[in-house]
PDB file of C-alpha atoms and ligand atoms in Angstrom:
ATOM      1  CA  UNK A  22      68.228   8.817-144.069  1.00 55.00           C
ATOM      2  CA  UNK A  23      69.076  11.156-147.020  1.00 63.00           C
ATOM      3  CA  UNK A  24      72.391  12.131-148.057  1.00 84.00           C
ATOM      4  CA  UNK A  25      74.262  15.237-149.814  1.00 95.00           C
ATOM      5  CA  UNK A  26      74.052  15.946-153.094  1.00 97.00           C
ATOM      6  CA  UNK A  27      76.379  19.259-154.669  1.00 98.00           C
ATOM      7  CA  UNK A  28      74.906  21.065-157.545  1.00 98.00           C
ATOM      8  CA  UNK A  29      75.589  24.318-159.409  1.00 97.00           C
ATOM      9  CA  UNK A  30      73.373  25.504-162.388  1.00 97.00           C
ATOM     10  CA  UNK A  31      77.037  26.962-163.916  1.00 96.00           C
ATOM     11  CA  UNK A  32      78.296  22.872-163.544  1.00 97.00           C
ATOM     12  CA  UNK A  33      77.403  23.094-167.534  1.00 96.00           C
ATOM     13  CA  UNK A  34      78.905  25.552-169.659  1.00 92.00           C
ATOM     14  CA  UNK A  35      78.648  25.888-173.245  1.00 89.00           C
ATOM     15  CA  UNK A  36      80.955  24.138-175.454  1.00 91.00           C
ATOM     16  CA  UNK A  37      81.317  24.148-179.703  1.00 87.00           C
ATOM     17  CA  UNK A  38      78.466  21.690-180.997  1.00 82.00           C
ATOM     18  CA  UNK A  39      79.855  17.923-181.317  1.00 81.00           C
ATOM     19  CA  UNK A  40      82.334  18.381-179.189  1.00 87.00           C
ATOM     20  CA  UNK A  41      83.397  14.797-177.314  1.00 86.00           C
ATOM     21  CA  UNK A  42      83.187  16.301-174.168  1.00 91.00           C
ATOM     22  CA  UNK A  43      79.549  15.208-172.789  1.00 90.00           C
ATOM     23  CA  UNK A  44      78.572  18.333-170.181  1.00 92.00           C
ATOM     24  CA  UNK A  45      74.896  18.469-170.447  1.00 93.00           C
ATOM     25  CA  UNK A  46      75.401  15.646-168.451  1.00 95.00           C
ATOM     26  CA  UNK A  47      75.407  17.229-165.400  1.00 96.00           C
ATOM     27  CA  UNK A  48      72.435  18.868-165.086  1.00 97.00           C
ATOM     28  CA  UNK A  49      71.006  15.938-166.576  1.00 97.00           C
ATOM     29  CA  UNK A  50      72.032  14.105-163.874  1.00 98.00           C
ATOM     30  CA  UNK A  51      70.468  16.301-161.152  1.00 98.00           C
ATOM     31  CA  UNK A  52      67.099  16.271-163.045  1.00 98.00           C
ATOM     32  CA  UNK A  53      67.223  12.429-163.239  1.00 98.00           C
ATOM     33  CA  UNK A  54      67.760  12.050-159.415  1.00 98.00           C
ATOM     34  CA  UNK A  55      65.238  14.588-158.597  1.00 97.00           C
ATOM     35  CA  UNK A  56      62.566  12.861-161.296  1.00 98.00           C
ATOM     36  CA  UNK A  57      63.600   9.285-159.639  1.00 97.00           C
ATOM     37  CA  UNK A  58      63.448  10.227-156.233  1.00 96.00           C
ATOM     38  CA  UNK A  59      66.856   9.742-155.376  1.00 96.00           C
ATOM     39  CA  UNK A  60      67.235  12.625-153.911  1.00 96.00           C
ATOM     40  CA  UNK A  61      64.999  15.900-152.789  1.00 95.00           C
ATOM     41  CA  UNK A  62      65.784  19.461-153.506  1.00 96.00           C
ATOM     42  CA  UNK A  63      66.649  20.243-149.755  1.00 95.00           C
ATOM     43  CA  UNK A  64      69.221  17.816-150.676  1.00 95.00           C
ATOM     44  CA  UNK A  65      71.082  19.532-152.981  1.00 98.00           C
ATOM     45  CA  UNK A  66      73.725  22.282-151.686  1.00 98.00           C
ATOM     46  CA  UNK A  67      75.202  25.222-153.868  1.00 98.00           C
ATOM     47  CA  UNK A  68      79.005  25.200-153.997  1.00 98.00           C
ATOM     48  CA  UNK A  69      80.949  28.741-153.372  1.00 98.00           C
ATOM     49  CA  UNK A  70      84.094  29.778-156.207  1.00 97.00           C
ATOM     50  CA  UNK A  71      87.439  28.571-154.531  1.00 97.00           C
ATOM     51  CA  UNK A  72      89.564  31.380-153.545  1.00 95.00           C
ATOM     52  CA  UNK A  73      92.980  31.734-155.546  1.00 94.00           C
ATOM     53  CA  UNK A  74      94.919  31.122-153.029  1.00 96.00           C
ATOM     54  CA  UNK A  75      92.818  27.354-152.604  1.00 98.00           C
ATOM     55  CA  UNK A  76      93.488  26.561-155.786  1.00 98.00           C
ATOM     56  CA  UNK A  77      96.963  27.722-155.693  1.00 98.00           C
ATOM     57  CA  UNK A  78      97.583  24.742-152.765  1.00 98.00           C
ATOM     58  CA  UNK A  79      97.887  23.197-155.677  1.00 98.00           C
ATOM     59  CA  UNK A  80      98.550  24.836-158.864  1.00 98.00           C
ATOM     60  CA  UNK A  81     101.076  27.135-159.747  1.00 97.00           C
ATOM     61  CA  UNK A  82     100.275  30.896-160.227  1.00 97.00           C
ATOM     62  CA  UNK A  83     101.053  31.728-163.563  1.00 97.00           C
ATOM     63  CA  UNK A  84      99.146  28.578-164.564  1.00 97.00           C
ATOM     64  CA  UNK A  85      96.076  29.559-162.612  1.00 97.00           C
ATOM     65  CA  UNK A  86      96.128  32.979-163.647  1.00 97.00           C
ATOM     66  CA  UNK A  87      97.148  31.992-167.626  1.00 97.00           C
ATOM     67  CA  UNK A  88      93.845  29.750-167.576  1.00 97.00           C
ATOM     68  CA  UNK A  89      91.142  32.198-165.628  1.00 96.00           C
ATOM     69  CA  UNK A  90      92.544  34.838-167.807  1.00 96.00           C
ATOM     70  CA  UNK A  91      92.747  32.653-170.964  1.00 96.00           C
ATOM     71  CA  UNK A  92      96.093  33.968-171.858  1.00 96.00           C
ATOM     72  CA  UNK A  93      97.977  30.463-171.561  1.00 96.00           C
ATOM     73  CA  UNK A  94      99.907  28.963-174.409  1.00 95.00           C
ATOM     74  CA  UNK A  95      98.426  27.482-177.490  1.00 94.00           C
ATOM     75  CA  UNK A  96     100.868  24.488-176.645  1.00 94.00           C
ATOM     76  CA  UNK A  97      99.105  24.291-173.069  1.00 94.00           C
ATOM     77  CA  UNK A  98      95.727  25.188-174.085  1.00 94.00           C
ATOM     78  CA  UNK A  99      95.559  22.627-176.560  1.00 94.00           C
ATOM     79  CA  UNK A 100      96.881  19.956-173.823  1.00 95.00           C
ATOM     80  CA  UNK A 101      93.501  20.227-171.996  1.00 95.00           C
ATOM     81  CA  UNK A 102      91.172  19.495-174.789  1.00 93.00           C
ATOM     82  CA  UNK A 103      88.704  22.001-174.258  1.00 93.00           C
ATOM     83  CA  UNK A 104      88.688  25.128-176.062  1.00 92.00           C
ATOM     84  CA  UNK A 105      88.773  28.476-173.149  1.00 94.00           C
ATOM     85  CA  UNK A 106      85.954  30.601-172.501  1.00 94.00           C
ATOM     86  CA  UNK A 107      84.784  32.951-169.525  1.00 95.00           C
ATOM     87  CA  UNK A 108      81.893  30.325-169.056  1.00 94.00           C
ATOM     88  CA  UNK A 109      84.248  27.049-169.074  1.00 95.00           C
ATOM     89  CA  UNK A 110      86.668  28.856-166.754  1.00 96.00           C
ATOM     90  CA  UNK A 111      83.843  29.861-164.174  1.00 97.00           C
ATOM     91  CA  UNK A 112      82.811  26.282-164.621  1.00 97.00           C
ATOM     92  CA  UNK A 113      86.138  25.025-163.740  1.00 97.00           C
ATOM     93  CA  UNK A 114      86.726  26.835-160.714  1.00 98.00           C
ATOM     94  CA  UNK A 115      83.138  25.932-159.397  1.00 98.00           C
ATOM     95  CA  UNK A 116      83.790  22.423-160.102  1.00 98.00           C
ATOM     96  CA  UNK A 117      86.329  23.089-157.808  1.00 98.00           C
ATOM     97  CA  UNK A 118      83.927  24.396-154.860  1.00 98.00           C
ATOM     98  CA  UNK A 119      81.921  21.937-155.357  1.00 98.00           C
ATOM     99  CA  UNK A 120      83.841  18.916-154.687  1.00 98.00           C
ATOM    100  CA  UNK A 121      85.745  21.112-151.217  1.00 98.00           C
ATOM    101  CA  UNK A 122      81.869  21.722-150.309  1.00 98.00           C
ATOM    102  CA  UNK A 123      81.575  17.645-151.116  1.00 98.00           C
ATOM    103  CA  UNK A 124      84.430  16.969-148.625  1.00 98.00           C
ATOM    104  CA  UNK A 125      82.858  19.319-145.788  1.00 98.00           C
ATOM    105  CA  UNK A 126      79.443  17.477-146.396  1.00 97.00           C
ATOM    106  CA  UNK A 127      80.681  14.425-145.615  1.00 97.00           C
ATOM    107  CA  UNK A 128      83.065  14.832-142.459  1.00 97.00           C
ATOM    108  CA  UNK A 129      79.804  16.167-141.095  1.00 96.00           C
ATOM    109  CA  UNK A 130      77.333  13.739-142.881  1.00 94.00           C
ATOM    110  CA  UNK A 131      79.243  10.309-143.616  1.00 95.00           C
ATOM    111  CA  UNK A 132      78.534  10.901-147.513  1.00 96.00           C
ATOM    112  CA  UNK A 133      78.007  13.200-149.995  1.00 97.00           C
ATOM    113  CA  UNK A 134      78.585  13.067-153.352  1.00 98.00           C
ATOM    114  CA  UNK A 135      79.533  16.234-156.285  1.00 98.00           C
ATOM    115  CA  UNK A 136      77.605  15.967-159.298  1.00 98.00           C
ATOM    116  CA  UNK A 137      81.128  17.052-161.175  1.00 98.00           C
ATOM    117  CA  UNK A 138      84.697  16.827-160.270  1.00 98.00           C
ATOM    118  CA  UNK A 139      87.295  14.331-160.723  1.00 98.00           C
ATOM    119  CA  UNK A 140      89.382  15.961-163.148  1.00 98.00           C
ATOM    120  CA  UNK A 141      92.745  13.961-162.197  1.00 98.00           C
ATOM    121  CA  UNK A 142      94.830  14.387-165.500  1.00 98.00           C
ATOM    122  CA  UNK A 143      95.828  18.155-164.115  1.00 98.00           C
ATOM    123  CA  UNK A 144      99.236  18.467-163.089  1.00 98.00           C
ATOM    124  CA  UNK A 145     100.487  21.475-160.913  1.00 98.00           C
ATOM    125  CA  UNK A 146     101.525  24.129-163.923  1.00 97.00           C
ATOM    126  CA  UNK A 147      99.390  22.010-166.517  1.00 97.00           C
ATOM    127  CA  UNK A 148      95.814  20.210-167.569  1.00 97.00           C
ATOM    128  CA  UNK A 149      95.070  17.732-169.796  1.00 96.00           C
ATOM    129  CA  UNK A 150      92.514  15.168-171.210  1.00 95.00           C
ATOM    130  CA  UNK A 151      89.834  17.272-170.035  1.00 95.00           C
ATOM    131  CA  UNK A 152      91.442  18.665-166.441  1.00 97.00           C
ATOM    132  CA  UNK A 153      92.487  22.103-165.830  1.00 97.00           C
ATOM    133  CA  UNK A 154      92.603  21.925-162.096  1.00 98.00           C
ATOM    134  CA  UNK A 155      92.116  19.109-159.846  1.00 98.00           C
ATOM    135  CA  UNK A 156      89.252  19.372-158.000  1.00 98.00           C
ATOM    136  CA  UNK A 157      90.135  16.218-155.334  1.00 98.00           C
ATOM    137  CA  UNK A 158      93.542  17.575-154.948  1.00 98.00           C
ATOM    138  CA  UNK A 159      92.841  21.203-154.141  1.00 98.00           C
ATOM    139  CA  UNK A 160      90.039  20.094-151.821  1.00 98.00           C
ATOM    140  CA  UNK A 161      92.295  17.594-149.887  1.00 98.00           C
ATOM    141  CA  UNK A 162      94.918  20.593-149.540  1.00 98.00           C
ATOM    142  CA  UNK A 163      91.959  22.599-147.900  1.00 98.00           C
ATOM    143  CA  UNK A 164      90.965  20.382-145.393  1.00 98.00           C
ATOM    144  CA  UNK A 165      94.437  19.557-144.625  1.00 98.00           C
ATOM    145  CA  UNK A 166      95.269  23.342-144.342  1.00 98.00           C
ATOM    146  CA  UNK A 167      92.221  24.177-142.195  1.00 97.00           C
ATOM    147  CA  UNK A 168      93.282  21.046-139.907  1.00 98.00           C
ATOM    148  CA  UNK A 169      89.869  18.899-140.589  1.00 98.00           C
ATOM    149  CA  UNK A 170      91.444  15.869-141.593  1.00 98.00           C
ATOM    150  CA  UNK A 171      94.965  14.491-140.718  1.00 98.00           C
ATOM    151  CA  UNK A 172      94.973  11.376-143.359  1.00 98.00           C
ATOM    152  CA  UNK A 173      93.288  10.780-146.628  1.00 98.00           C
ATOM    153  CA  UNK A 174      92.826   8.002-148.856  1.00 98.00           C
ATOM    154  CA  UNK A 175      91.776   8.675-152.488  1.00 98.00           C
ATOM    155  CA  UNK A 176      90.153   5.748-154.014  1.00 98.00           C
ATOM    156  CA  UNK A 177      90.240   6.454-157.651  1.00 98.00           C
ATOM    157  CA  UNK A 178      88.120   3.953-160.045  1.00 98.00           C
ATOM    158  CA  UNK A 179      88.136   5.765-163.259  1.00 98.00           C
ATOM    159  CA  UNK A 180      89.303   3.947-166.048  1.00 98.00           C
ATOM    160  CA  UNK A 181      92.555   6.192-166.675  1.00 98.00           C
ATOM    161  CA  UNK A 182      95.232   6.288-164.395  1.00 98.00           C
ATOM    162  CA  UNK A 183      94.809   9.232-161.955  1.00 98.00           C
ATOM    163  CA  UNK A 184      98.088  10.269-162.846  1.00 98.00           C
ATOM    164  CA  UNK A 185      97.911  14.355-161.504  1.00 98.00           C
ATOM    165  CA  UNK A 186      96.947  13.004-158.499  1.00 98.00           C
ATOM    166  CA  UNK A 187      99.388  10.438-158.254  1.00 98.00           C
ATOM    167  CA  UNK A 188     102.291  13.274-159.024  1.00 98.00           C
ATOM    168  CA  UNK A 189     100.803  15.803-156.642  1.00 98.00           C
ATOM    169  CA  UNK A 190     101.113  13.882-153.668  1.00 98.00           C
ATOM    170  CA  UNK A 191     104.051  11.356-154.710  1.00 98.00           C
ATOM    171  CA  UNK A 192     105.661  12.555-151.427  1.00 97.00           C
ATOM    172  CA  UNK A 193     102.757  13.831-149.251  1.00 98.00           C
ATOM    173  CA  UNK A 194     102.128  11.110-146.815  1.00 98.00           C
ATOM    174  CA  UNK A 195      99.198  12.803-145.096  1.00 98.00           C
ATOM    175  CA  UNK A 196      97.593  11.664-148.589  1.00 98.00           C
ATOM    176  CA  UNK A 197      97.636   8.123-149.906  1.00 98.00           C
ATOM    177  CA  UNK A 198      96.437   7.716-153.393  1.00 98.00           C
ATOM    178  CA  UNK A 199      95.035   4.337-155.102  1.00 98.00           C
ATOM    179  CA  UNK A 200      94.482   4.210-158.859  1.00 98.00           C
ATOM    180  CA  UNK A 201      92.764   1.045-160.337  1.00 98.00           C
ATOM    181  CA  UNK A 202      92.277   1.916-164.043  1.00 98.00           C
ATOM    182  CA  UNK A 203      92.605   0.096-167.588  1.00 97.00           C
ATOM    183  CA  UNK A 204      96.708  -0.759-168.360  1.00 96.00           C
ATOM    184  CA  UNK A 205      96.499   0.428-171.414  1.00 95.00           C
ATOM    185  CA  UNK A 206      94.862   3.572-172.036  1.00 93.00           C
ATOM    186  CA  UNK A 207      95.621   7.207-171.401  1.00 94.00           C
ATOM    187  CA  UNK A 208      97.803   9.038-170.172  1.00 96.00           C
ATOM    188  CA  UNK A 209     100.296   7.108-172.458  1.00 93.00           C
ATOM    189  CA  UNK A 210     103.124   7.585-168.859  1.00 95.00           C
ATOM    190  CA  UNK A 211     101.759   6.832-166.242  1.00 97.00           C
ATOM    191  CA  UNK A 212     102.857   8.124-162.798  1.00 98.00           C
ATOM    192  CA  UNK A 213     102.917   6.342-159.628  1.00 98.00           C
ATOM    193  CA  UNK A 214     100.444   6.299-157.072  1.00 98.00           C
ATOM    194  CA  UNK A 215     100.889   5.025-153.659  1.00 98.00           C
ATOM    195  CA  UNK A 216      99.114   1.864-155.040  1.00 98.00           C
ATOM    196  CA  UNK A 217      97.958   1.472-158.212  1.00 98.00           C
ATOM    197  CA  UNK A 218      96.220  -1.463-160.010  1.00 98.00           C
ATOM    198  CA  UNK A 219      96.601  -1.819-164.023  1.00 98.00           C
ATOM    199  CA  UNK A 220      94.095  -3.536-165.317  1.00 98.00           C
ATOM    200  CA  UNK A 221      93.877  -5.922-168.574  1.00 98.00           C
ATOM    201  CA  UNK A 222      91.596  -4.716-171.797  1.00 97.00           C
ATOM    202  CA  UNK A 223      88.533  -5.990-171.275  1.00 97.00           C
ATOM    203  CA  UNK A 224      88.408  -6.824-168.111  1.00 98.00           C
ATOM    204  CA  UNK A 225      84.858  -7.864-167.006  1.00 97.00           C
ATOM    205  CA  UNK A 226      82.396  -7.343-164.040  1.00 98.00           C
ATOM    206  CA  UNK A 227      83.383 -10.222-161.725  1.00 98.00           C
ATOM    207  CA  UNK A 228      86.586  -9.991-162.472  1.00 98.00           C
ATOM    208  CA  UNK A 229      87.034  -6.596-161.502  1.00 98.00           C
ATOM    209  CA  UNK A 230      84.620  -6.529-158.563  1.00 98.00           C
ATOM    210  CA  UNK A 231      87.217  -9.382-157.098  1.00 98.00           C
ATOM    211  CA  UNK A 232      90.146  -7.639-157.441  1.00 98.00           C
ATOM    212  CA  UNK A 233      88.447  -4.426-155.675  1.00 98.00           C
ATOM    213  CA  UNK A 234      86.834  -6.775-152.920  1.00 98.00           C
ATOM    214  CA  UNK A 235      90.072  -7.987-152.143  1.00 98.00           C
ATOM    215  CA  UNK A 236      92.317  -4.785-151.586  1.00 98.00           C
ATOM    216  CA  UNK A 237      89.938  -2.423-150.348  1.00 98.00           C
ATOM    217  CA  UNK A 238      89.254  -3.275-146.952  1.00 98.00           C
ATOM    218  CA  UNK A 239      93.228  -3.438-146.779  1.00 97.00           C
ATOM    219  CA  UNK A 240      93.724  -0.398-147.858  1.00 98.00           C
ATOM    220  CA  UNK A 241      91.612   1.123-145.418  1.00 98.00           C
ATOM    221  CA  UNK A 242      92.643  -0.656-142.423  1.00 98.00           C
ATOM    222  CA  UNK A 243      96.009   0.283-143.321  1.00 98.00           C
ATOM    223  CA  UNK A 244      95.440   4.032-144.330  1.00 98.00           C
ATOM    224  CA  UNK A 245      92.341   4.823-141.343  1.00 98.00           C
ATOM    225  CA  UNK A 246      92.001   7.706-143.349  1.00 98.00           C
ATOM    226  CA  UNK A 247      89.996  10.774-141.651  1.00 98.00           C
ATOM    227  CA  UNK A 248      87.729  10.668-145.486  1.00 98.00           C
ATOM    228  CA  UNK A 249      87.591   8.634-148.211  1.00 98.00           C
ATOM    229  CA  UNK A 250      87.266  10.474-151.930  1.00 98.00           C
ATOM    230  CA  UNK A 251      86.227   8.276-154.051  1.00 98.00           C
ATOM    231  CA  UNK A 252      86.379   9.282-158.312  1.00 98.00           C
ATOM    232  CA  UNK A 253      83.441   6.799-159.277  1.00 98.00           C
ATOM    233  CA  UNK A 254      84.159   7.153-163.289  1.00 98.00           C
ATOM    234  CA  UNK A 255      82.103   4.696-165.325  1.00 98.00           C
ATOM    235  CA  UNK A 256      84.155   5.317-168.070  1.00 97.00           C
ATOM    236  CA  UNK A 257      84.956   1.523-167.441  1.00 98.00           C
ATOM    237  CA  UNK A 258      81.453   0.609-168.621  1.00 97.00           C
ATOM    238  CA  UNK A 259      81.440  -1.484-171.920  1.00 97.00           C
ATOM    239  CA  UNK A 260      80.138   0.700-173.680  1.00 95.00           C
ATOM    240  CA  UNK A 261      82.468   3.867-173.180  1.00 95.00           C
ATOM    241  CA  UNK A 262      83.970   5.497-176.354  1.00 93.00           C
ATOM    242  CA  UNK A 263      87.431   5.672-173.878  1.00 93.00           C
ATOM    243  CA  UNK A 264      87.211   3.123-171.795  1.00 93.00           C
ATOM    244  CA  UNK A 265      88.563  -0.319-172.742  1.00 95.00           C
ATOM    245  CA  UNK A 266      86.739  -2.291-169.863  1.00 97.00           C
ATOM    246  CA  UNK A 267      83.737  -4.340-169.892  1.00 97.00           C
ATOM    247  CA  UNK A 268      81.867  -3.444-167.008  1.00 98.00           C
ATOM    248  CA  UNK A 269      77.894  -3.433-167.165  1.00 98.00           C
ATOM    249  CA  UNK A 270      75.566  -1.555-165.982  1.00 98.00           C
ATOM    250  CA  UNK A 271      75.002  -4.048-162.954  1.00 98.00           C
ATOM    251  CA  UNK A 272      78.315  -4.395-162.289  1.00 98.00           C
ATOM    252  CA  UNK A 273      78.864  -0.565-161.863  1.00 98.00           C
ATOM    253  CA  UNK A 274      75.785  -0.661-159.597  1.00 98.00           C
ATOM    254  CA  UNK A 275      77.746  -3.510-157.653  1.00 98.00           C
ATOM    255  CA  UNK A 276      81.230  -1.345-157.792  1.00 98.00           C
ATOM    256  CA  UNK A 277      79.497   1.874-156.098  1.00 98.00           C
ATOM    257  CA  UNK A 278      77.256  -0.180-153.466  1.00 98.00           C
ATOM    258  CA  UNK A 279      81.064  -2.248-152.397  1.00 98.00           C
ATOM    259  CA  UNK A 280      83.031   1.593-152.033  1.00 98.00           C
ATOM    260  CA  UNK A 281      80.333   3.140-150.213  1.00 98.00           C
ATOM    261  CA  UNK A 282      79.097   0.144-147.712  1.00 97.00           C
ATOM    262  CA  UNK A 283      82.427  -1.192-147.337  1.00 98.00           C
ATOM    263  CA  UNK A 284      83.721   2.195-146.423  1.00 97.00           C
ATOM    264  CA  UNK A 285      80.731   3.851-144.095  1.00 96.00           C
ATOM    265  CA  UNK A 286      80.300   0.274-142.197  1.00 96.00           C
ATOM    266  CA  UNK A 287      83.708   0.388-141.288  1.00 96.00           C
ATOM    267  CA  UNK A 288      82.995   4.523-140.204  1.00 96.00           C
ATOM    268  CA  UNK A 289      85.124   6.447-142.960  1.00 97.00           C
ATOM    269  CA  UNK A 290      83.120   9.612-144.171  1.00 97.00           C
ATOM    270  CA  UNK A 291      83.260   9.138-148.075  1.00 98.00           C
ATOM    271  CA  UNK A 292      83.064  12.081-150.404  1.00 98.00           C
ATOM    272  CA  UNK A 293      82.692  11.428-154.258  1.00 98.00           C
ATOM    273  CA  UNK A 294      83.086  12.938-157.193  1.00 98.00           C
ATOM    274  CA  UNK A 295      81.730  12.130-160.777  1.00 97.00           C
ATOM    275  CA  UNK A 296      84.806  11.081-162.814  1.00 98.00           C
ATOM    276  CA  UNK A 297      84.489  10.493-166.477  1.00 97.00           C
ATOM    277  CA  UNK A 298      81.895   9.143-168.959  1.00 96.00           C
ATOM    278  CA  UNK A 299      81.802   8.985-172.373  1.00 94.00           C
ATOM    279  CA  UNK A 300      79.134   6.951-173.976  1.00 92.00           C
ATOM    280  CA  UNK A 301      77.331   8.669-177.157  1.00 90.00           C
ATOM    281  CA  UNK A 302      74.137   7.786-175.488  1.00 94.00           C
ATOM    282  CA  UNK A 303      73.478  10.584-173.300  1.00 95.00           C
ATOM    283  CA  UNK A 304      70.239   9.046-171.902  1.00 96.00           C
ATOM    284  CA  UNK A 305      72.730   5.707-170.850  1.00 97.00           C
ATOM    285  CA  UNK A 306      75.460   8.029-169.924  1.00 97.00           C
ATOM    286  CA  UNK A 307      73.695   9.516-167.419  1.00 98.00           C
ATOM    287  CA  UNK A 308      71.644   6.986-165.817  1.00 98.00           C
ATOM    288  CA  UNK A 309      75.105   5.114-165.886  1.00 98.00           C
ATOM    289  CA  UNK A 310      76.397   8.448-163.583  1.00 98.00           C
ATOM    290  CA  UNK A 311      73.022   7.770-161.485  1.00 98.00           C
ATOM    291  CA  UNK A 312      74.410   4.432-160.392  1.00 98.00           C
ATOM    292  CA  UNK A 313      75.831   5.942-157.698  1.00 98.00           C
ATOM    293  CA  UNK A 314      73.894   7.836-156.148  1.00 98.00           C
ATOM    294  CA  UNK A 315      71.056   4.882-156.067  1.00 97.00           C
ATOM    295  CA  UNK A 316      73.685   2.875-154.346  1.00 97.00           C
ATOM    296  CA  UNK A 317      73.955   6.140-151.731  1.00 97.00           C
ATOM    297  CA  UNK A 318      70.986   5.802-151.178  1.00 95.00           C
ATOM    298  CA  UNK A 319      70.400   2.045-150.550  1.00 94.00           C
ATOM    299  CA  UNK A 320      73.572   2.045-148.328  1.00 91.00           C
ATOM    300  CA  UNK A 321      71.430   4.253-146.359  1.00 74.00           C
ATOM    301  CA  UNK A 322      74.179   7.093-146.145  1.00 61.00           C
TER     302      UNK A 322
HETATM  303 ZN1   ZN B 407      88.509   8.678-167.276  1.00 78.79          ZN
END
């Protein structure tokens, strides 16, 4: 059976040339999975802009209105790490769409996955490395507005700590948030998520797969969330310019096939998002991002 992809051509918007921030990925990505097989255009739905008031769930007004507008701070501009235009703004609230379209996909599929989103450094009235508004937390507010889901468990694997996340819903216990990331790398404070597990620097695949093996299936037996989001960052792959872990390429592939099986065969819908990546091989980079959706599709989603 096929599964869900989410797409949007605006998923990529122009940034200053050699800047750190890797988006031609994206659409990169969808060409690779298309080219591979992985998935087939019927496959691939168009996400809608968020209304304000979604993303204000989450976010506070002036902030929302101080980035669309670009008209925030330097002090709070600067934060993010991207430099505002029109383009990156649309960009950011489609992201947005995308992953609430993601979350919709797979109550009614089982799985579908974003091909963005995961921005988990943005706090309510701030962004930063990277985030401007987060995409998982906006689109849990949604579906816990519209009465869809009663419980949610986020299973965040990026390498940094998904500390906006973590804040958001420090005392929301419709929402329980897990965050197993790299001890010592940004954000410098960490916040506290429901669970979280630091991890040592250079921390390899067997290792890590362990540790994951053995709290997972707790965690959902003890959550039964209504839908699983899971931020599959491979910014934990060795060779990441920000990640300090050691996972390979395999090991990745062996990371996303454990989330989704162990998840689906136990019957939670799982909805993912993209997460970060940094490598300064694009070509790596994104067949790194593909990892995921090739374990999608074995798990038979
Ligand atoms: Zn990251």
């Amino acid at each position: 059976m096929d599964f869900s992809i989410v797409y949007h051509e605006d998923y990529v918007a122009p940034l200053p040339d050699n800047h750190r921030f890797p988006m031609a990925k994206f659409a990169l990505l969808r060409d690779l999975l298309l080219k591979d097989g992985i998935v087939k255009p019927k496959d691939i739905y168009t996400p809608e802009l968020p209304s304000p008031e979604d993303i204000g769930l989450v976010h506070n007004s002036d902030y929302i209105k101080g980035y669309c507008e670009g008209t925030l701070e330097y002090r709070v501009q600067r934060r993010i790490g991207l430099p505002w235009s029109e383009a990156l703004a649309r960009r950011t609230c489609i992201a947005v769409g995308g992953t609430i379209l993601t979350a919709q996909l797979a109550l009614q599929q089982g799985c579908a996955c974003n091909t963005a989103g995961g921005t988990h450094h943005a706090f309510p009235n701030y962004g930063s490395g990277f985030c401007i508004f987060n995409d998982i937390a906006i689109a849990c507010k949604v579906l816990l507005e519209k009465g869809l889901v009663k419980k949610i468990l986020i299973v965040d694997l990026d390498v940094h700590q998904g500390d906006g996340t973590a804040y958001i819903f420090q005392d929301d216990s419709r929402v329980f948030t897990f965050s197993m990331h790299c001890e010592a790398n940004f954000p410098g404070k960490k916040q506290q998520s429901d669970f979280d597990i630091p991890l040592p620097v250079g921390m390899d695949d067997d290792g890590y797969l362990q540790i994951l093996a053995k709290h997972l299936p707790d965690l959902l037996s003890q959550v039964k969330p209504d839908l699983v989001f899971y931020d599959a960052g491979i910014d934990t792959h060795v060779g990441d310019r920000l990640g300090k872990l050691s996972l390979t390429d395999w090991g990745i592939y062996r990371r996303e096939r454990m989330v989704l099986s162990t998840c689906l065969a136990a019957g939670y819908p799982v909805a993912t998002v993209i997460g970060g990546g940094y490598s300064k091989n694009m070509s790596s980079l994104v067949y790194l991002h593909s990892l995921l959706y090739r374990a999608a599709k074995e798990v038979n989603c």
